[in-house]
Amino acid sequence: MQENKENKQNSENNPPKKNMNKNIFWIYGGIIAGIILLQFINFKPTAVEIGWRELNKLLQGNYVSRIDVINRDFAEIYIKSDRLDTAKSITNSTNDLDAKGPQFKYVITSADKFDEKIAEAQQNLSVNDQPYIKNIKRKDIWGDALGWVLPLLLLVFIWFFMFRRVGGGGGGNNIFSMGKSRAKLFEGSKIKITFDQVAGLEEAKTEIVEIVDFLKNSEKYTRLGGKIPKGVLLIGPPGTGKTLLAKAVAGEAEVPFFSMSGSDFVEMFVGVGASRVRDLFAQAKAKAPCIIFIDEIDAIGRSRSKRASFNSNDERENTLNQLLTEMDGFDTNTGVILLAATNRADVLDSALLRAGRFDRQITLELPELSEREAIFRVHTVGLQIKNDVNLNLLAKQTPGFSGADIANVCNESALIAARQDKDKIDHQDFHDAIDKIIGGLEKRSKVIKPDEKQRIAYHEAGHATVSWMLKHAQPLIKVTIVPRGRSLGAAWYLPEERQLSTKEQFFDEVCAALGGRAAEEVMLSSISSGALNDLEKVTKQVYSMVAFFGMSDKLPNVSYYDSQGQEYSFTKPYSEKTAEIIDDEVRIIIEQQYARAKKIVVEYNGKFELLAQRLKEKEVIYTEDVEEILGPREFTTDARAVIDGVKKMRDEKKNNDSGVKF
Ligand code: ADP
Ligand code: ZN
């Protein structure tokens, strides 16, 4: 993306920062050099150091005119001007003596002894010839100064380097701008990204189009007293276009766009993050209406530890608190909208998701077949491609690719073609580019191999079939085999509005959740790690059935639930023996439901196979596909209404991803 053009405002405000920084270093260096130089100048090389024997000779020979006793440490000896030459020979000094003096220097070891010795040495001299002796206290300014200036300078240097280090790369940082936000500003009129450049993501786009309208015509909404949302959270794996979408909002609304990464707030120095948050919001308010985009918000928004623990990160919590304060503080109608992106919504602090903060959440998924084709189309617009390039085929060859990966493929294909001096990019170049990128992706284990795709299709078809055949399982809305996180594919169910769950409902839900693994075992005679999420969910649910709801045969009507949530934090409220029974009961229930799921898969084997086949082809299927293959299922009128509504919305390309996933 065109990220280099935007630092406009920053550089307008403080263009010479980087230079100034360098100058400061030169100035400090100069000062140090100066001090050292002065030290040398101050040192008088002309004064020859002599011992007592020479001094005694000089005194007795009546050469000395004056002795300055400096700090009682050493004596500076001045020779009578008419006797300089002879004095030189007495002391064996080779250099000519300086006329001005002092010519000699004598280091005093004991001040009292020195006085005595001097008196003794000049006994024979007449009073007039006796040298003039003066005690002088002399301050060695430079020596003293050096004593404290040097360590200070050293400290300053160390600080400088530390801060530079910490500042790490981000342009023009020094100590004085630590607390400034490092947000990049994109001027609205310069952002050329529009929704047309965002392919697929129809659901996300319909939700976010509203934000553009809020920014453009805020009066329309506030006129009636409504409040404009403050924050929108974009959740999705890396490269699915979260930044792109946020930029497109700014581009469509033609408002400025502040972009910052969550990790930019975090420093090792206390208070820096909070002050950066303050600064960011102050800047944004000055530019309102505008958008603040915080990428990787989980870097600051991780849930705060409930108990004070030893490794709690106070600085991060301060930063988060400041963010919450700012979000509460700004008036909704100032026209600042905060967009944030994360791929881990589960670790975010619940305070962030509360109403009035990030109360809107938009989930982006890895693109499915048709979306991948659309992304290919967007990214081949500027490329010279040959007629034989089949975008649909390319989309089929790139399961598991994110939008960013596809953008990468397109760019790479152009480079490959250019390397061979071709006029146009042909299909083979795209092939080669895909191969190349898969190589990189395989290391990150994102790419799906054909046999894996088969397994995922069976797994998800298993969920679909089993849940379809169970009376109490939640109604199915959508199944995909596009991987998400660590799970293989996903199935969305319509969560029922119910306050109570019966034992039968629990059993059916557990059975449906085990349907994926059951299908893998039945069809492939082997199981995989792809069922992790399912198993986690099932285990939790069955444990709560047994230990909390009293629904097992051996432990009926007891609950070890602690509604205060404190008492049992260290000890369990039941004996070891009961613990064993709970474990047994959980295992038995899961075993039973697993067997039940397998039985359903076997029983509907033919239809199940058809379903898996269709899933493999289309990558996403909806209720009506399942209905067509497995036959009608009984729905409550409410559920039926929702399913029909979803279908209608989808027909208008506006379907919504709400619901629970298995
Ligand atoms: P994220 O912020 O989710 O990690 P980005 O928005 O930075 O991902 O996406 C990186 C690049 O991938 C974009 O600049 C764009 O070129 C491409 N890209 C991702 N998703 C899409 C999409 N849906 N349509 C078109 N291009 C996309
Ligand atoms: Zn599953």
XYZ file of C-alpha atoms and ligand atoms in Angstrom:
690
model
C 0.000 0.000 0.000
C 1.047 3.569 -0.398
C 2.268 4.039 3.095
C 5.152 6.297 2.355
C 3.172 9.253 1.266
C 1.389 9.877 4.458
C 3.687 11.091 7.070
C 2.816 14.488 5.827
C 1.578 16.101 8.966
C 4.265 14.705 11.155
C 6.953 15.979 8.944
C 5.323 19.351 8.594
C 5.264 19.883 12.298
C 8.800 18.979 13.093
C 10.949 18.550 10.067
C 14.451 18.962 11.529
C 13.971 16.567 14.403
C 16.243 13.899 13.119
C 18.967 16.377 12.251
C 18.690 18.096 15.564
C 19.163 14.795 17.213
C 22.411 14.250 15.415
C 23.533 17.794 16.195
C 23.023 17.224 19.870
C 25.414 14.349 19.694
C 28.000 16.491 17.995
C 27.613 19.218 20.568
C 28.139 16.813 23.441
C 31.099 15.280 21.712
C 32.576 18.750 21.162
C 32.184 19.692 24.791
C 33.968 16.582 25.965
C 36.792 17.072 23.513
C 37.057 20.695 24.642
C 37.295 19.759 28.279
C 40.014 17.259 27.599
C 41.883 19.764 25.474
C 41.668 22.465 28.126
C 43.025 20.026 30.618
C 46.107 19.674 28.472
C 46.468 23.412 27.979
C 46.177 24.023 31.675
C 49.000 21.620 32.352
C 52.182 23.650 32.180
C 54.910 21.597 30.631
C 57.486 24.292 31.212
C 57.667 23.833 34.980
C 60.342 21.211 35.535
C 59.739 18.930 38.430
C 62.697 18.770 40.762
C 63.647 16.954 43.952
C 64.674 18.338 47.297
C 68.356 18.163 46.459
C 67.961 20.550 43.532
C 65.616 22.804 45.431
C 68.044 22.952 48.320
C 70.847 23.909 45.936
C 68.681 26.604 44.386
C 67.748 28.014 47.753
C 71.246 27.985 49.138
C 72.650 29.432 45.942
C 70.211 32.307 46.279
C 68.475 31.650 42.973
C 64.899 31.634 44.179
C 62.806 34.768 44.078
C 59.458 33.372 45.083
C 57.816 30.125 46.162
C 54.090 29.616 45.784
C 52.912 26.778 47.947
C 49.811 25.550 46.248
C 47.218 23.828 48.427
C 50.184 22.648 50.531
C 50.524 19.963 47.892
C 53.288 21.276 45.754
C 55.457 24.322 45.411
C 55.949 26.439 42.328
C 59.391 27.905 42.285
C 60.236 31.160 40.541
C 63.875 31.877 39.741
C 65.362 35.347 39.885
C 65.263 36.597 36.326
C 68.971 37.421 36.100
C 70.027 33.923 37.168
C 67.962 31.761 34.868
C 70.883 30.343 32.921
C 72.848 29.146 35.871
C 69.767 27.723 37.511
C 69.338 25.617 34.451
C 72.734 24.033 34.803
C 72.252 23.322 38.484
C 69.167 21.289 37.857
C 70.526 19.556 34.759
C 67.438 20.522 32.850
C 67.870 20.394 29.121
C 65.158 22.817 28.111
C 65.506 26.529 28.356
C 63.711 27.804 31.381
C 60.618 29.854 30.868
C 61.286 33.458 31.753
C 57.881 34.031 33.242
C 57.898 31.104 35.615
C 57.263 29.155 37.587
C 60.327 27.372 36.330
C 60.282 24.498 38.774
C 57.815 22.444 40.625
C 58.417 20.558 43.814
C 55.962 18.035 45.189
C 55.453 18.375 48.918
C 55.024 15.199 50.891
C 54.641 16.678 54.318
C 53.758 20.322 54.615
C 55.213 20.828 58.111
C 58.493 19.173 57.188
C 58.647 21.353 54.086
C 58.374 24.522 56.116
C 61.141 23.323 58.427
C 63.394 22.318 55.576
C 62.932 25.636 53.812
C 63.765 27.568 56.941
C 66.884 25.467 57.401
C 67.968 25.868 53.791
C 67.883 29.630 53.837
C 69.604 30.100 57.180
C 72.667 31.474 55.465
C 70.801 33.929 53.296
C 70.277 37.524 54.194
C 66.686 38.532 54.805
C 66.567 40.414 51.524
C 67.706 37.428 49.552
C 65.214 35.121 51.140
C 62.512 34.078 48.696
C 59.047 35.324 49.084
C 56.903 32.404 50.231
C 53.207 32.466 49.687
C 50.549 29.882 50.527
C 47.952 29.733 47.840
C 44.707 27.858 47.747
C 44.055 27.122 44.138
C 40.930 25.508 42.863
C 41.482 23.108 40.052
C 38.286 24.000 38.272
C 38.740 21.752 35.317
C 39.915 18.801 37.274
C 36.989 19.108 39.655
C 34.531 19.787 36.893
C 35.769 16.799 34.989
C 35.192 14.774 38.110
C 31.459 15.276 37.958
C 30.789 16.308 34.388
C 32.230 13.145 32.915
C 30.012 10.685 34.768
C 27.061 12.942 34.070
C 27.809 13.018 30.384
C 28.257 9.295 30.418
C 24.821 8.943 31.965
C 23.286 11.225 29.409
C 24.831 9.180 26.653
C 23.592 5.941 28.073
C 20.113 7.398 28.329
C 20.227 8.601 24.811
C 21.195 5.256 23.481
C 18.621 3.506 25.562
C 15.856 5.723 24.338
C 17.011 5.423 20.789
C 16.953 1.685 21.153
C 13.531 1.760 22.693
C 12.331 4.150 20.061
C 13.256 1.420 17.624
C 12.994 2.598 14.062
C 9.882 4.765 14.204
C 11.124 7.988 12.709
C 12.393 10.902 14.733
C 12.131 9.608 18.241
C 14.064 10.989 21.111
C 13.514 11.350 24.791
C 11.388 14.386 24.385
C 8.831 12.730 22.154
C 8.467 9.494 24.092
C 4.960 10.313 25.195
C 3.839 11.434 21.759
C 1.676 9.052 19.858
C 3.336 7.449 16.899
C 0.203 7.422 14.842
C 0.582 7.787 11.125
C -1.789 10.247 9.619
C -3.375 9.635 6.253
C -5.195 12.627 4.913
C -8.685 11.690 3.815
C -8.476 13.179 0.381
C -5.288 11.242 -0.317
C -6.615 7.834 0.599
C -7.510 6.310 -2.708
C -8.915 3.107 -1.276
C -12.610 2.555 -1.727
C -14.946 -0.308 -1.026
C -14.538 -1.444 -4.613
C -11.026 -2.471 -3.783
C -12.236 -4.652 -0.957
C -13.376 -7.885 -2.523
C -15.727 -10.285 -0.837
C -16.380 -9.455 2.798
C -19.916 -8.500 1.819
C -21.215 -8.960 5.316
C -18.533 -6.833 6.873
C -18.977 -4.199 4.226
C -22.694 -3.806 4.756
C -22.075 -3.281 8.436
C -19.316 -0.826 7.944
C -20.961 1.225 5.230
C -23.030 2.660 8.023
C -19.910 4.053 9.670
C -19.135 5.988 6.530
C -22.575 7.474 6.672
C -22.096 8.383 10.319
C -18.936 10.234 9.501
C -20.362 11.986 6.491
C -23.756 13.007 7.764
C -23.546 12.806 11.490
C -26.401 15.297 11.948
C -28.772 12.894 10.289
C -28.315 10.510 13.191
C -27.749 12.880 16.075
C -30.748 15.008 15.122
C -33.032 12.414 16.602
C -30.897 12.043 19.694
C -29.230 8.870 18.572
C -25.650 8.192 19.482
C -23.049 7.325 16.926
C -21.026 4.242 17.810
C -17.607 4.990 19.173
C -15.775 1.870 18.400
C -15.867 -0.948 15.903
C -13.815 -4.038 16.424
C -12.660 -5.949 13.355
C -11.886 -9.526 14.226
C -10.185 -11.884 11.854
C -7.010 -13.748 10.980
C -4.056 -11.817 9.584
C -4.292 -10.696 5.993
C -8.058 -10.821 5.739
C -8.268 -7.128 5.017
C -8.910 -5.494 8.369
C -6.570 -2.600 7.706
C -7.812 -2.417 4.164
C -11.401 -2.158 5.313
C -10.582 0.542 7.858
C -8.737 2.518 5.221
C -11.584 2.104 2.818
C -13.910 3.612 5.394
C -11.646 6.625 5.679
C -11.301 6.791 1.907
C -15.036 6.608 1.325
C -15.851 9.119 4.035
C -12.923 11.296 2.968
C -11.839 11.862 6.523
C -8.344 11.710 8.023
C -7.177 8.343 9.197
C -4.828 7.827 12.139
C -3.172 4.464 12.052
C -1.277 2.932 14.922
C -0.407 -0.516 16.105
C -1.263 -1.634 19.605
C 2.323 -2.556 20.210
C 3.352 1.037 19.501
C 1.830 2.038 22.792
C 3.773 -0.390 24.832
C 7.132 0.665 26.149
C 9.194 -0.431 29.056
C 8.773 2.964 30.659
C 5.918 3.614 32.976
C 3.315 6.043 31.805
C 4.472 6.271 28.228
C 1.649 4.172 26.813
C -1.015 6.157 28.633
C 0.415 9.429 27.507
C 0.556 8.190 23.930
C -3.109 7.297 24.111
C -3.907 10.781 25.396
C -1.859 12.365 22.672
C -3.464 10.244 19.965
C -6.951 11.231 21.017
C -6.002 14.882 21.342
C -4.629 14.828 17.805
C -7.687 13.033 16.524
C -10.115 15.428 18.149
C -8.338 18.309 16.505
C -8.875 16.635 13.153
C -12.435 15.438 13.672
C -14.326 13.990 11.945
C -11.765 11.278 11.557
C -10.954 7.649 12.138
C -8.472 6.211 14.560
C -7.318 2.755 13.582
C -5.512 0.626 16.131
C -4.106 -2.568 14.694
C -3.370 -5.536 16.960
C -5.300 -4.047 19.806
C -4.728 -7.215 21.811
C -1.249 -5.883 22.562
C -2.851 -3.452 24.988
C -6.349 -4.816 25.332
C -5.592 -8.181 26.877
C -7.840 -8.915 29.780
C -6.433 -7.561 32.985
C -5.516 -10.076 35.595
C -8.148 -10.296 38.248
C -5.812 -10.957 41.080
C -2.599 -9.035 41.451
C -0.090 -11.523 40.239
C 3.642 -11.268 40.107
C 3.834 -10.977 36.388
C 0.991 -8.567 35.950
C 1.956 -5.877 33.523
C 1.015 -2.641 35.200
C 2.163 -0.510 32.351
C -0.106 -2.297 29.915
C -3.005 -1.997 32.293
C -2.409 1.715 32.653
C -2.434 2.040 28.897
C -5.641 0.093 28.636
C -7.242 2.133 31.392
C -6.285 5.308 29.622
C -7.812 4.004 26.406
C -11.034 3.176 28.215
C -11.071 6.595 29.830
C -10.540 8.325 26.522
C -13.262 6.278 24.886
C -15.677 7.167 27.644
C -14.499 10.738 27.664
C -15.027 11.801 24.135
C -18.390 12.923 23.142
C -19.963 10.621 20.624
C -20.785 13.516 18.434
C -17.260 14.796 18.030
C -17.026 12.559 14.997
C -14.084 10.453 16.064
C -14.637 6.775 15.398
C -12.265 4.191 16.698
C -11.657 1.116 14.573
C -9.550 -1.620 16.031
C -8.336 -4.890 14.630
C -7.397 -8.126 16.298
C -7.195 -11.757 15.448
C -7.820 -12.790 18.999
C -11.058 -11.385 20.296
C -11.093 -14.017 23.011
C -8.197 -12.498 24.917
C -9.605 -8.978 24.971
C -10.624 -7.399 28.218
C -14.359 -7.477 28.635
C -14.317 -3.796 29.578
C -13.327 -2.994 26.013
C -16.348 -4.757 24.611
C -18.837 -3.075 26.868
C -21.518 -0.812 25.472
C -20.255 2.616 24.562
C -16.842 1.309 23.640
C -16.273 -1.323 20.997
C -19.908 -2.192 20.943
C -19.822 -3.228 17.313
C -17.893 -6.232 16.262
C -17.323 -7.342 12.727
C -15.858 -10.725 12.028
C -13.789 -11.274 8.916
C -13.066 -14.808 7.789
C -10.596 -16.275 5.400
C -12.162 -15.899 1.967
C -14.112 -18.759 0.474
C -14.062 -19.811 -3.141
C -16.141 -17.038 -4.688
C -14.527 -14.420 -2.498
C -11.085 -15.566 -3.484
C -12.063 -15.200 -7.095
C -13.236 -11.669 -6.398
C -9.986 -10.836 -4.646
C -8.054 -12.207 -7.612
C -10.129 -9.936 -9.815
C -9.361 -6.860 -7.724
C -5.671 -7.535 -7.707
C -5.348 -8.345 -11.395
C -6.898 -5.050 -12.438
C -3.608 -3.271 -12.921
C -1.825 -6.299 -14.363
C -1.286 -7.151 -18.013
C -2.768 -10.610 -18.112
C -3.302 -12.993 -20.968
C -6.700 -14.372 -21.896
C -5.874 -17.870 -20.734
C -5.822 -16.848 -17.098
C -8.795 -18.392 -15.368
C -9.466 -16.647 -12.084
C -12.016 -19.207 -11.000
C -9.485 -21.966 -11.395
C -6.913 -19.973 -9.468
C -9.390 -19.477 -6.650
C -9.956 -23.226 -6.571
C -6.246 -23.820 -6.218
C -5.840 -21.512 -3.284
C -7.912 -22.827 -0.377
C -6.845 -21.323 2.920
C -5.226 -18.303 1.294
C -5.956 -14.959 2.853
C -6.551 -11.781 0.864
C -2.985 -10.751 1.553
C -1.696 -14.083 0.236
C -3.672 -13.636 -2.958
C -2.397 -10.087 -3.406
C 1.013 -11.604 -3.004
C 0.352 -14.259 -5.652
C -0.714 -11.612 -8.160
C 2.332 -9.517 -7.541
C 4.637 -12.512 -7.661
C 3.180 -13.695 -10.959
C 3.945 -10.316 -12.497
C 7.528 -10.578 -11.332
C 7.865 -14.115 -12.654
C 6.536 -13.081 -16.062
C 8.795 -10.044 -16.143
C 11.803 -12.178 -15.393
C 11.096 -14.154 -18.562
C 10.572 -10.999 -20.599
C 6.976 -11.836 -21.348
C 4.558 -9.196 -22.616
C 1.690 -10.552 -20.572
C 1.266 -12.695 -17.510
C -0.115 -16.118 -18.376
C -1.741 -18.850 -16.380
C 1.491 -20.709 -15.829
C 2.998 -17.659 -14.139
C 0.137 -17.630 -11.696
C 0.680 -21.334 -11.099
C 4.309 -20.784 -10.355
C 3.496 -17.896 -8.062
C 0.998 -20.025 -6.151
C 3.548 -22.802 -5.794
C 6.057 -20.347 -4.518
C 3.704 -18.864 -1.976
C 2.436 -22.224 -0.828
C 6.041 -23.026 -0.031
C 6.085 -20.125 2.359
C 2.649 -20.820 3.734
C 3.341 -24.462 4.406
C 5.832 -23.409 6.996
C 3.068 -21.499 8.695
C 0.793 -24.537 8.206
C -1.960 -22.505 6.656
C -2.281 -24.333 3.411
C -4.786 -27.132 3.013
C -3.736 -30.219 1.145
C -6.294 -32.155 -0.899
C -6.553 -35.058 1.536
C -6.973 -32.588 4.361
C -9.729 -30.916 2.434
C -11.459 -34.287 2.151
C -11.144 -34.817 5.881
C -12.469 -31.359 6.679
C -15.417 -31.909 4.377
C -16.238 -35.183 6.142
C -15.828 -33.584 9.518
C -18.135 -30.679 8.816
C -20.624 -32.834 6.955
C -20.622 -34.999 10.073
C -21.664 -32.077 12.236
C -24.296 -31.105 9.715
C -25.761 -34.591 9.325
C -25.820 -35.481 12.995
C -27.310 -32.180 14.081
C -29.872 -32.438 11.293
C -31.096 -35.783 12.563
C -31.376 -34.834 16.215
C -34.548 -33.315 17.456
C -33.019 -30.944 19.966
C -29.860 -29.902 18.216
C -29.706 -26.268 17.215
C -30.772 -25.484 13.668
C -27.982 -25.290 11.173
C -27.481 -22.129 9.131
C -24.179 -22.419 7.352
C -21.264 -24.802 7.067
C -17.876 -23.984 5.636
C -14.653 -25.838 5.177
C -12.592 -22.670 5.114
C -10.298 -23.116 8.064
C -10.535 -20.730 10.960
C -7.896 -20.627 13.628
C -7.023 -24.081 14.795
C -10.332 -25.647 13.890
C -10.893 -27.171 10.525
C -14.029 -25.685 9.152
C -16.995 -24.301 10.915
C -20.695 -24.768 11.226
C -22.998 -22.017 12.363
C -26.091 -22.820 14.277
C -28.919 -20.645 15.229
C -28.742 -20.320 18.983
C -32.101 -20.864 20.475
C -33.526 -18.257 22.767
C -33.975 -20.383 25.788
C -33.475 -19.857 29.471
C -33.371 -23.517 30.399
C -31.779 -26.546 28.857
C -33.152 -30.006 29.363
C -31.064 -33.106 29.686
C -32.214 -34.212 26.237
C -31.136 -30.921 24.702
C -27.736 -31.226 26.308
C -27.335 -34.757 25.000
C -28.292 -33.780 21.466
C -25.913 -30.840 21.451
C -23.053 -32.965 22.717
C -23.857 -35.577 20.099
C -23.870 -32.957 17.317
C -20.572 -31.534 18.498
C -19.059 -35.022 18.390
C -20.473 -35.570 14.893
C -17.342 -34.193 13.246
C -14.937 -36.593 14.832
C -17.420 -39.466 14.504
C -17.614 -38.863 10.751
C -13.830 -38.805 10.468
C -13.608 -42.121 12.241
C -16.374 -43.757 10.251
C -15.242 -42.538 6.842
C -11.471 -42.492 7.188
C -10.973 -44.943 10.081
C -8.709 -42.371 11.668
C -9.202 -39.298 13.764
C -7.420 -35.947 13.706
C -6.547 -32.967 15.847
C -9.150 -30.888 14.043
C -11.747 -31.742 16.639
C -9.993 -29.835 19.393
C -12.590 -27.112 19.719
C -15.421 -29.612 19.645
C -13.873 -31.757 22.330
C -13.107 -28.823 24.545
C -16.658 -27.643 24.305
C -18.110 -31.075 24.859
C -15.937 -31.800 27.858
C -16.852 -28.544 29.539
C -20.493 -29.016 28.844
C -20.646 -32.582 30.117
C -18.673 -31.691 33.223
C -21.152 -29.016 34.051
C -24.005 -31.465 33.417
C -22.527 -33.890 35.906
C -20.977 -31.620 38.513
C -23.283 -28.603 38.361
C -26.675 -29.621 37.052
C -26.903 -33.003 38.741
C -27.842 -34.787 35.514
C -25.863 -38.002 35.738
C -27.085 -41.397 36.838
C -24.655 -41.929 39.670
C -24.669 -38.395 41.053
C -28.211 -37.225 40.564
C -29.374 -33.946 41.999
C -26.121 -32.734 43.493
C -24.368 -29.609 42.414
C -20.860 -28.565 43.224
C -21.438 -25.216 41.652
C -20.263 -22.202 43.569
C -22.289 -19.201 42.625
C -20.048 -16.866 44.604
C -17.073 -18.176 42.749
C -14.682 -17.971 45.672
C -14.917 -20.828 48.055
C -13.629 -23.638 45.937
C -10.675 -21.941 44.377
C -8.156 -24.126 46.189
C -10.057 -27.103 47.513
C -12.673 -29.199 45.847
C -15.958 -29.531 47.648
C -16.034 -33.270 47.142
C -13.962 -36.281 48.024
C -11.459 -38.031 45.844
C -13.935 -40.803 45.392
C -16.612 -38.442 44.134
C -14.077 -36.875 41.816
C -13.516 -40.290 40.310
C -17.229 -40.825 39.903
C -17.577 -37.450 38.170
C -14.785 -38.354 35.770
C -16.397 -41.725 35.105
C -19.807 -40.234 34.482
C -18.384 -37.657 32.106
C -16.569 -40.352 30.209
C -19.628 -42.559 30.018
C -21.867 -39.768 28.708
C -19.343 -38.749 26.084
C -18.854 -42.354 25.012
C -22.592 -42.848 24.637
C -23.066 -39.708 22.607
C -20.086 -40.488 20.423
C -21.502 -43.927 19.657
C -24.812 -42.298 18.862
C -23.181 -39.853 16.484
C -21.324 -42.632 14.706
C -24.530 -44.581 14.337
C -26.202 -41.628 12.627
C -23.315 -41.170 10.226
C -23.382 -44.848 9.307
C -27.132 -44.885 8.958
C -27.227 -41.938 6.549
C -24.010 -42.870 4.847
C -25.160 -42.233 1.273
C -26.669 -38.824 1.920
C -23.784 -37.930 4.147
C -21.346 -38.664 1.339
C -23.320 -36.408 -0.995
C -23.248 -33.617 1.523
C -19.486 -33.903 1.982
C -19.102 -33.856 -1.777
C -21.064 -30.678 -2.155
C -19.161 -29.075 0.684
C -15.886 -29.909 -0.988
C -17.060 -28.323 -4.189
C -18.642 -25.177 -2.888
C -16.710 -24.673 0.365
C -19.802 -23.130 1.924
C -23.261 -24.569 2.075
C -26.419 -23.285 3.668
C -29.541 -24.707 5.218
C -31.260 -25.231 1.886
C -28.385 -27.360 0.557
C -28.588 -29.564 3.606
C -32.342 -29.738 3.325
C -32.110 -30.721 -0.304
C -29.761 -33.592 0.462
C -30.841 -34.821 3.863
C -34.520 -34.100 3.491
C -36.719 -31.748 5.483
C -36.257 -31.283 9.155
C -38.600 -30.019 11.724
C -37.968 -26.466 12.841
C -39.774 -24.266 15.264
C -41.588 -21.484 13.474
C -39.149 -18.979 14.940
C -36.153 -20.872 13.642
C -37.777 -21.317 10.253
C -38.398 -17.585 10.083
C -34.772 -16.858 10.839
C -33.535 -19.383 8.295
C -35.756 -17.905 5.621
C -34.699 -14.424 6.621
C -31.046 -15.367 6.357
C -31.619 -16.856 2.939
C -33.362 -13.755 1.766
C -30.589 -11.563 3.040
C -28.055 -13.750 1.370
C -29.890 -13.509 -1.861
C -29.360 -9.808 -1.551
C -25.743 -10.510 -0.653
C -26.279 -9.297 2.830
C -26.185 -12.327 4.973
C -25.115 -12.052 8.547
C -22.822 -14.307 10.456
C -24.474 -14.532 13.771
C -24.690 -17.569 15.847
C -22.710 -20.168 17.620
C -20.022 -22.141 15.955
C -19.009 -25.662 16.630
P -5.013 -7.367 8.034
O -5.033 -5.958 8.513
O -6.306 -8.067 8.223
O -3.875 -8.180 8.533
P -4.611 -6.099 5.521
O -5.805 -5.267 5.473
O -3.344 -5.416 5.900
O -4.824 -7.343 6.463
O -4.446 -6.832 4.148
C -3.228 -6.910 3.498
C -3.418 -6.824 2.007
O -4.109 -7.953 1.530
C -4.239 -5.654 1.584
O -3.449 -4.529 1.416
C -4.832 -6.112 0.271
O -3.937 -5.889 -0.780
C -4.965 -7.592 0.460
N -6.326 -7.964 0.825
C -6.723 -8.541 1.969
N -8.040 -8.769 1.970
C -8.511 -8.308 0.794
C -9.811 -8.248 0.203
N -10.902 -8.718 0.827
N -9.921 -7.701 -1.008
C -8.847 -7.229 -1.645
N -7.611 -7.251 -1.142
C -7.412 -7.792 0.061
Zn -15.875 -29.802 14.492
